Amino acid sequence: MKDDRTPGFMEAIAQTGLLTEIWEHFPENMFLMRVEGPDFVVEAANPKMTEVVAQDCIGKRLHDFLPWSVAEATVGHYRDCLRQDKPLRYEEHAAFRDGHGEERAGHWLTLLVPVHDTNGAVSHVFGIAQDVTELRLACADLERYNQDLEAVVEVRTQALNEANRKLQEANTQLELLASRDSLTGVGNRRYFQAGAEREMERARRHGSALSLLMFDLDGFKQINDQDGHAAGDAVLQRVAASVQAELRTNDLFARYGGDEFVLLLPDTPLASARQMGDRLRNRVQAEAGVAISLGAAGYLAADNHLDTLVQRADAEVLSAKRGRKLG
């Protein structure tokens, strides 16, 4: 085998002190493969490569000391280098038993360079294989860490989204509680005033009709005094339910205080509002078993505040109580 090696290769190394130092002490695998037909034979290997395979591999094919699958994959790269006739860089993973029978596994970043003879044919492949096993293990650890971190972030994001959802629900509930009468479930005074101011502005801007109805329960104090406040509360609930059954989706209905209720009717002239009032009186009497005194007021251009509408409607309520009719 010695006579078949590239003439002068090892001699050139031996004669050049710098190259000898590089070859002997280079920290990565260096090797020279001789082309023998479709196969390759180890022509030279530096001490680092000999240490990795833990045996003298000079004059041997890769299939002689590596597992068949590993040797085939490596030889495939050598053949690619020959076919392309230019340097080839690739990364490979290999697992094998060294000359001592110990399991070896790792990742190598390999550079192959075709070597030509005097006729220009590729006679050898020179290679340097850098051990990047620790780097790949570190990358794998980093990838696992990133995956774990992403999982933690996902869990915490879901928890945060759930907390935000619950907070939004709580805020919605608080807004509802702040705008609703807890006994009857209809709007409260604050809710009505805010909505009525918006409707008045719309009526002012567009010149549309707007009317307000106001009513309270006749003899409500007697109900509380004779039957108790629980009975009075039940009456208020029945009255609210009866009125709600007559409302349109854009009507505003609220308990204004005590046994006093108020209703705002957008796009409704005063005459139509009075007709609505008559229907409410009849329905409340039939379903809640109580009479109501009711007043109405139509929006006027001079009405700058809700109070002016409420005052006119309230005056009619008082008049109805005195005369048992709308004024």
Short mmCIF file of C-alpha atoms in Angstrom, two decimals:
data_model
loop_
_atom_site.label_atom_id
_atom_site.label_comp_id
_atom_site.label_asym_id
_atom_site.label_seq_id
_atom_site.Cartn_x
_atom_site.Cartn_y
_atom_site.Cartn_z
CA MET A 1 0.00 0.00 0.00
CA LYS A 2 2.83 2.36 0.76
CA ASP A 3 3.95 2.45 -2.86
CA ASP A 4 0.41 3.40 -4.00
CA ARG A 5 0.28 6.62 -2.03
CA THR A 6 0.56 9.99 -3.72
CA PRO A 7 4.23 10.52 -4.60
CA GLY A 8 5.82 13.08 -2.39
CA PHE A 9 2.77 13.92 -0.23
CA MET A 10 4.03 12.74 3.12
CA GLU A 11 7.58 13.61 2.12
CA ALA A 12 6.48 17.19 1.42
CA ILE A 13 4.89 17.35 4.82
CA ALA A 14 7.98 15.95 6.47
CA GLN A 15 10.25 18.41 4.69
CA THR A 16 8.20 21.45 5.64
CA GLY A 17 8.31 22.18 9.34
CA LEU A 18 5.23 24.44 9.32
CA LEU A 19 3.09 21.91 7.48
CA THR A 20 4.31 19.20 9.83
CA GLU A 21 3.24 21.25 12.84
CA ILE A 22 -0.19 21.91 11.29
CA TRP A 23 -0.70 18.28 10.33
CA GLU A 24 0.38 16.90 13.70
CA HIS A 25 -1.36 19.40 15.95
CA PHE A 26 -4.41 20.57 14.03
CA PRO A 27 -7.36 20.19 16.44
CA GLU A 28 -9.76 18.84 13.83
CA ASN A 29 -9.78 15.77 11.59
CA MET A 30 -7.59 16.06 8.47
CA PHE A 31 -7.44 13.28 5.91
CA LEU A 32 -6.55 12.41 2.32
CA MET A 33 -8.67 9.86 0.47
CA ARG A 34 -7.30 8.11 -2.63
CA VAL A 35 -9.76 7.50 -5.43
CA GLU A 36 -9.95 3.82 -6.35
CA GLY A 37 -12.68 3.39 -8.94
CA PRO A 38 -16.02 3.91 -7.21
CA ASP A 39 -14.43 3.64 -3.77
CA PHE A 40 -12.03 5.61 -1.60
CA VAL A 41 -9.07 4.51 0.50
CA VAL A 42 -7.54 6.44 3.40
CA GLU A 43 -4.20 7.74 2.11
CA ALA A 44 -3.33 9.81 5.17
CA ALA A 45 -4.96 10.82 8.47
CA ASN A 46 -3.69 13.28 11.03
CA PRO A 47 -3.40 12.30 14.71
CA LYS A 48 -6.74 13.89 15.58
CA MET A 49 -8.62 11.69 13.12
CA THR A 50 -6.72 8.62 14.29
CA GLU A 51 -7.74 9.52 17.84
CA VAL A 52 -11.41 9.77 16.85
CA VAL A 53 -11.56 6.36 15.15
CA ALA A 54 -9.09 4.89 17.71
CA GLN A 55 -7.32 2.76 15.12
CA ASP A 56 -4.87 2.89 12.25
CA CYS A 57 -7.07 3.50 9.22
CA ILE A 58 -4.33 4.09 6.63
CA GLY A 59 -4.88 1.95 3.55
CA LYS A 60 -8.45 1.06 4.57
CA ARG A 61 -11.75 1.86 2.95
CA LEU A 62 -14.36 3.62 5.06
CA HIS A 63 -16.49 0.48 4.91
CA ASP A 64 -13.66 -1.39 6.65
CA PHE A 65 -13.98 0.50 9.94
CA LEU A 66 -17.30 2.39 9.85
CA PRO A 67 -20.86 1.05 9.90
CA TRP A 68 -22.13 0.42 6.40
CA SER A 69 -24.80 3.19 6.51
CA VAL A 70 -22.30 5.75 7.82
CA ALA A 71 -19.66 4.75 5.25
CA GLU A 72 -22.18 4.87 2.39
CA ALA A 73 -23.39 8.35 3.36
CA THR A 74 -19.81 9.65 3.65
CA VAL A 75 -18.68 8.09 0.38
CA GLY A 76 -21.71 9.67 -1.26
CA HIS A 77 -20.34 13.10 -0.35
CA TYR A 78 -16.92 12.17 -1.75
CA ARG A 79 -18.54 11.14 -5.02
CA ASP A 80 -20.42 14.44 -5.14
CA CYS A 81 -17.11 16.26 -4.74
CA LEU A 82 -15.63 14.25 -7.62
CA ARG A 83 -18.65 14.80 -9.84
CA GLN A 84 -18.74 18.55 -9.23
CA ASP A 85 -14.93 18.81 -9.27
CA LYS A 86 -14.97 21.65 -6.78
CA PRO A 87 -14.79 22.11 -3.00
CA LEU A 88 -17.80 20.79 -1.12
CA ARG A 89 -18.95 21.69 2.38
CA TYR A 90 -21.55 19.73 4.34
CA GLU A 91 -22.55 18.73 7.84
CA GLU A 92 -23.05 15.14 8.88
CA HIS A 93 -24.02 13.12 11.90
CA ALA A 94 -22.36 9.77 12.49
CA ALA A 95 -22.50 7.07 15.13
CA PHE A 96 -19.99 4.19 15.19
CA ARG A 97 -17.76 2.03 17.39
CA ASP A 98 -14.12 3.03 17.46
CA GLY A 99 -11.15 0.67 17.44
CA HIS A 100 -11.62 0.03 21.16
CA GLY A 101 -15.25 -0.93 20.70
CA GLU A 102 -16.55 2.23 22.36
CA GLU A 103 -19.63 4.00 21.05
CA ARG A 104 -18.89 7.27 19.32
CA ALA A 105 -21.40 9.77 17.98
CA GLY A 106 -21.17 13.34 16.88
CA HIS A 107 -21.69 16.06 14.31
CA TRP A 108 -18.99 17.18 11.93
CA LEU A 109 -18.80 20.11 9.54
CA THR A 110 -16.67 18.82 6.67
CA LEU A 111 -14.87 20.56 3.82
CA LEU A 112 -13.76 18.41 0.87
CA VAL A 113 -11.30 19.61 -1.76
CA PRO A 114 -10.59 17.63 -4.97
CA VAL A 115 -6.87 17.03 -5.65
CA HIS A 116 -5.79 16.65 -9.28
CA ASP A 117 -2.89 14.66 -10.71
CA THR A 118 -0.56 15.89 -13.48
CA ASN A 119 -3.14 14.92 -16.10
CA GLY A 120 -5.86 17.04 -14.45
CA ALA A 121 -7.85 14.07 -13.18
CA VAL A 122 -9.06 13.96 -9.59
CA SER A 123 -6.88 11.42 -7.87
CA HIS A 124 -7.56 12.29 -4.23
CA VAL A 125 -9.99 14.10 -1.99
CA PHE A 126 -8.54 16.15 0.84
CA GLY A 127 -10.80 16.87 3.78
CA ILE A 128 -11.03 18.71 7.06
CA ALA A 129 -13.84 17.72 9.45
CA GLN A 130 -14.60 20.09 12.33
CA ASP A 131 -16.30 18.56 15.35
CA VAL A 132 -19.40 20.67 16.00
CA THR A 133 -21.06 18.23 18.38
CA GLU A 134 -21.02 20.58 21.35
CA LEU A 135 -22.41 23.37 19.21
CA ARG A 136 -25.23 21.15 17.95
CA LEU A 137 -25.99 19.95 21.48
CA ALA A 138 -26.03 23.56 22.66
CA CYS A 139 -28.35 24.46 19.77
CA ALA A 140 -30.61 21.53 20.66
CA ASP A 141 -30.66 22.67 24.30
CA LEU A 142 -31.44 26.21 23.17
CA GLU A 143 -34.24 24.94 20.93
CA ARG A 144 -35.72 22.94 23.79
CA TYR A 145 -35.39 25.96 26.05
CA ASN A 146 -37.15 28.13 23.45
CA GLN A 147 -39.91 25.56 23.09
CA ASP A 148 -40.31 25.40 26.87
CA LEU A 149 -40.31 29.19 27.02
CA GLU A 150 -42.89 29.40 24.25
CA ALA A 151 -45.03 26.92 26.15
CA VAL A 152 -44.74 29.03 29.31
CA VAL A 153 -45.54 32.18 27.35
CA GLU A 154 -48.54 30.45 25.77
CA VAL A 155 -49.84 29.33 29.16
CA ARG A 156 -49.32 32.77 30.66
CA THR A 157 -50.86 34.45 27.61
CA GLN A 158 -53.92 32.25 27.94
CA ALA A 159 -54.08 33.05 31.65
CA LEU A 160 -53.76 36.76 30.90
CA ASN A 161 -56.44 36.56 28.21
CA GLU A 162 -58.72 34.73 30.62
CA ALA A 163 -58.03 37.34 33.32
CA ASN A 164 -58.77 40.12 30.82
CA ARG A 165 -61.97 38.36 29.79
CA LYS A 166 -63.10 38.07 33.39
CA LEU A 167 -62.13 41.71 34.01
CA GLN A 168 -64.13 42.78 30.96
CA GLU A 169 -67.10 40.75 32.16
CA ALA A 170 -66.76 42.31 35.60
CA ASN A 171 -66.57 45.80 34.09
CA THR A 172 -69.61 45.06 31.94
CA GLN A 173 -71.45 43.83 35.02
CA LEU A 174 -70.43 46.94 36.95
CA GLU A 175 -71.63 49.14 34.11
CA LEU A 176 -74.89 47.25 34.07
CA LEU A 177 -75.27 47.59 37.82
CA ALA A 178 -74.46 51.28 37.58
CA SER A 179 -77.13 51.82 34.90
CA ARG A 180 -79.92 49.49 36.07
CA ASP A 181 -82.45 49.62 38.87
CA SER A 182 -81.71 46.59 41.03
CA LEU A 183 -85.37 45.98 41.94
CA THR A 184 -87.15 46.20 38.58
CA GLY A 185 -84.26 45.59 36.17
CA VAL A 186 -85.10 48.65 34.07
CA GLY A 187 -82.78 51.63 33.65
CA ASN A 188 -82.06 53.88 36.59
CA ARG A 189 -82.15 57.67 36.71
CA ARG A 190 -78.49 58.04 35.72
CA TYR A 191 -78.96 55.75 32.72
CA PHE A 192 -82.08 57.60 31.61
CA GLN A 193 -80.55 61.07 31.89
CA ALA A 194 -77.52 60.13 29.80
CA GLY A 195 -79.65 58.50 27.08
CA ALA A 196 -82.22 61.28 27.07
CA GLU A 197 -79.58 63.98 26.58
CA ARG A 198 -78.29 62.10 23.53
CA GLU A 199 -81.80 61.77 22.08
CA MET A 200 -82.51 65.46 22.69
CA GLU A 201 -79.33 66.40 20.82
CA ARG A 202 -80.36 64.15 17.94
CA ALA A 203 -83.84 65.69 17.84
CA ARG A 204 -82.32 69.17 17.92
CA ARG A 205 -79.91 68.35 15.10
CA HIS A 206 -82.35 66.56 12.82
CA GLY A 207 -85.58 68.31 13.79
CA SER A 208 -87.20 64.99 14.69
CA ALA A 209 -90.06 64.49 17.12
CA LEU A 210 -89.38 63.42 20.71
CA SER A 211 -91.80 62.89 23.59
CA LEU A 212 -91.56 62.00 27.26
CA LEU A 213 -94.04 60.13 29.45
CA MET A 214 -93.92 60.16 33.22
CA PHE A 215 -96.12 58.31 35.69
CA ASP A 216 -96.36 57.14 39.27
CA LEU A 217 -98.56 54.63 41.06
CA ASP A 218 -101.78 55.69 42.70
CA GLY A 219 -102.08 54.68 46.33
CA PHE A 220 -98.60 53.19 46.48
CA LYS A 221 -98.01 54.42 50.02
CA GLN A 222 -101.11 52.60 51.18
CA ILE A 223 -99.86 49.37 49.60
CA ASN A 224 -96.62 49.65 51.54
CA ASP A 225 -98.37 50.60 54.77
CA GLN A 226 -101.04 47.91 54.59
CA ASP A 227 -99.31 45.01 52.85
CA GLY A 228 -95.65 45.72 53.58
CA HIS A 229 -92.71 46.80 51.49
CA ALA A 230 -92.26 43.33 49.95
CA ALA A 231 -95.74 43.63 48.45
CA GLY A 232 -94.91 47.15 47.25
CA ASP A 233 -91.74 45.88 45.61
CA ALA A 234 -93.69 43.14 43.84
CA VAL A 235 -96.13 45.74 42.47
CA LEU A 236 -93.26 47.85 41.14
CA GLN A 237 -91.82 44.79 39.41
CA ARG A 238 -95.16 43.94 37.79
CA VAL A 239 -95.61 47.52 36.61
CA ALA A 240 -92.13 47.59 35.04
CA ALA A 241 -92.73 44.28 33.27
CA SER A 242 -96.09 45.50 31.92
CA VAL A 243 -94.58 48.69 30.49
CA GLN A 244 -91.61 46.89 28.96
CA ALA A 245 -93.97 44.71 26.95
CA GLU A 246 -95.19 47.85 25.11
CA LEU A 247 -91.76 49.33 24.32
CA ARG A 248 -89.88 49.58 21.05
CA THR A 249 -86.18 48.77 20.94
CA ASN A 250 -85.12 52.44 20.83
CA ASP A 251 -87.43 53.63 23.65
CA LEU A 252 -85.79 54.57 26.97
CA PHE A 253 -87.52 53.38 30.14
CA ALA A 254 -86.33 53.94 33.69
CA ARG A 255 -87.36 54.01 37.30
CA TYR A 256 -86.90 57.66 38.18
CA GLY A 257 -87.26 57.22 41.92
CA GLY A 258 -89.63 55.59 44.40
CA ASP A 259 -92.79 54.66 42.49
CA GLU A 260 -92.05 57.16 39.72
CA PHE A 261 -91.20 55.97 36.20
CA VAL A 262 -90.21 57.85 33.06
CA LEU A 263 -90.29 56.88 29.39
CA LEU A 264 -88.65 58.65 26.43
CA LEU A 265 -90.07 58.00 22.95
CA PRO A 266 -87.79 58.99 20.03
CA ASP A 267 -89.41 59.96 16.70
CA THR A 268 -92.78 60.18 18.44
CA PRO A 269 -95.03 63.27 18.33
CA LEU A 270 -96.82 64.31 21.52
CA ALA A 271 -100.23 63.11 20.27
CA SER A 272 -98.84 59.63 19.63
CA ALA A 273 -97.17 59.68 23.04
CA ARG A 274 -100.51 60.39 24.70
CA GLN A 275 -102.03 57.43 22.88
CA MET A 276 -99.11 55.34 24.15
CA GLY A 277 -99.90 56.62 27.66
CA ASP A 278 -103.50 55.45 27.40
CA ARG A 279 -102.36 51.97 26.39
CA LEU A 280 -99.91 51.86 29.30
CA ARG A 281 -102.61 52.86 31.81
CA ASN A 282 -104.88 50.09 30.64
CA ARG A 283 -102.14 47.46 30.50
CA VAL A 284 -100.69 48.29 33.92
CA GLN A 285 -104.15 48.24 35.45
CA ALA A 286 -104.90 44.86 33.88
CA GLU A 287 -101.56 43.14 34.52
CA ALA A 288 -100.22 44.81 37.67
CA GLY A 289 -103.54 45.57 39.33
CA VAL A 290 -102.72 49.21 40.05
CA ALA A 291 -103.73 52.56 38.58
CA ILE A 292 -101.18 55.09 37.43
CA SER A 293 -101.23 58.85 37.02
CA LEU A 294 -99.47 59.81 33.81
CA GLY A 295 -98.23 62.99 32.16
CA ALA A 296 -96.69 63.73 28.77
CA ALA A 297 -94.43 66.40 27.28
CA GLY A 298 -93.19 66.97 23.75
CA TYR A 299 -89.68 68.22 22.97
CA LEU A 300 -89.51 71.93 22.02
CA ALA A 301 -86.64 73.78 20.39
CA ALA A 302 -86.33 75.89 23.55
CA ASP A 303 -85.73 72.80 25.71
CA ASN A 304 -82.02 73.01 26.47
CA HIS A 305 -82.12 70.51 29.32
CA LEU A 306 -83.96 67.33 30.15
CA ASP A 307 -85.33 68.94 33.31
CA THR A 308 -87.65 71.18 31.29
CA LEU A 309 -89.31 68.14 29.66
CA VAL A 310 -89.53 66.33 32.99
CA GLN A 311 -91.07 69.34 34.70
CA ARG A 312 -93.82 69.69 32.09
CA ALA A 313 -94.62 65.97 32.24
CA ASP A 314 -94.54 66.01 36.05
CA ALA A 315 -96.97 68.92 36.10
CA GLU A 316 -99.38 66.79 34.08
CA VAL A 317 -98.94 63.92 36.52
CA LEU A 318 -99.95 66.22 39.38
CA SER A 319 -102.89 67.50 37.35
CA ALA A 320 -103.96 63.92 36.58
CA LYS A 321 -103.87 63.06 40.24
CA ARG A 322 -106.08 66.03 41.04
CA GLY A 323 -108.50 65.73 38.20
CA ARG A 324 -107.97 62.00 37.32
CA LYS A 325 -107.26 63.03 33.75
CA LEU A 326 -104.42 64.38 31.57
CA GLY A 327 -104.28 68.12 31.26
#
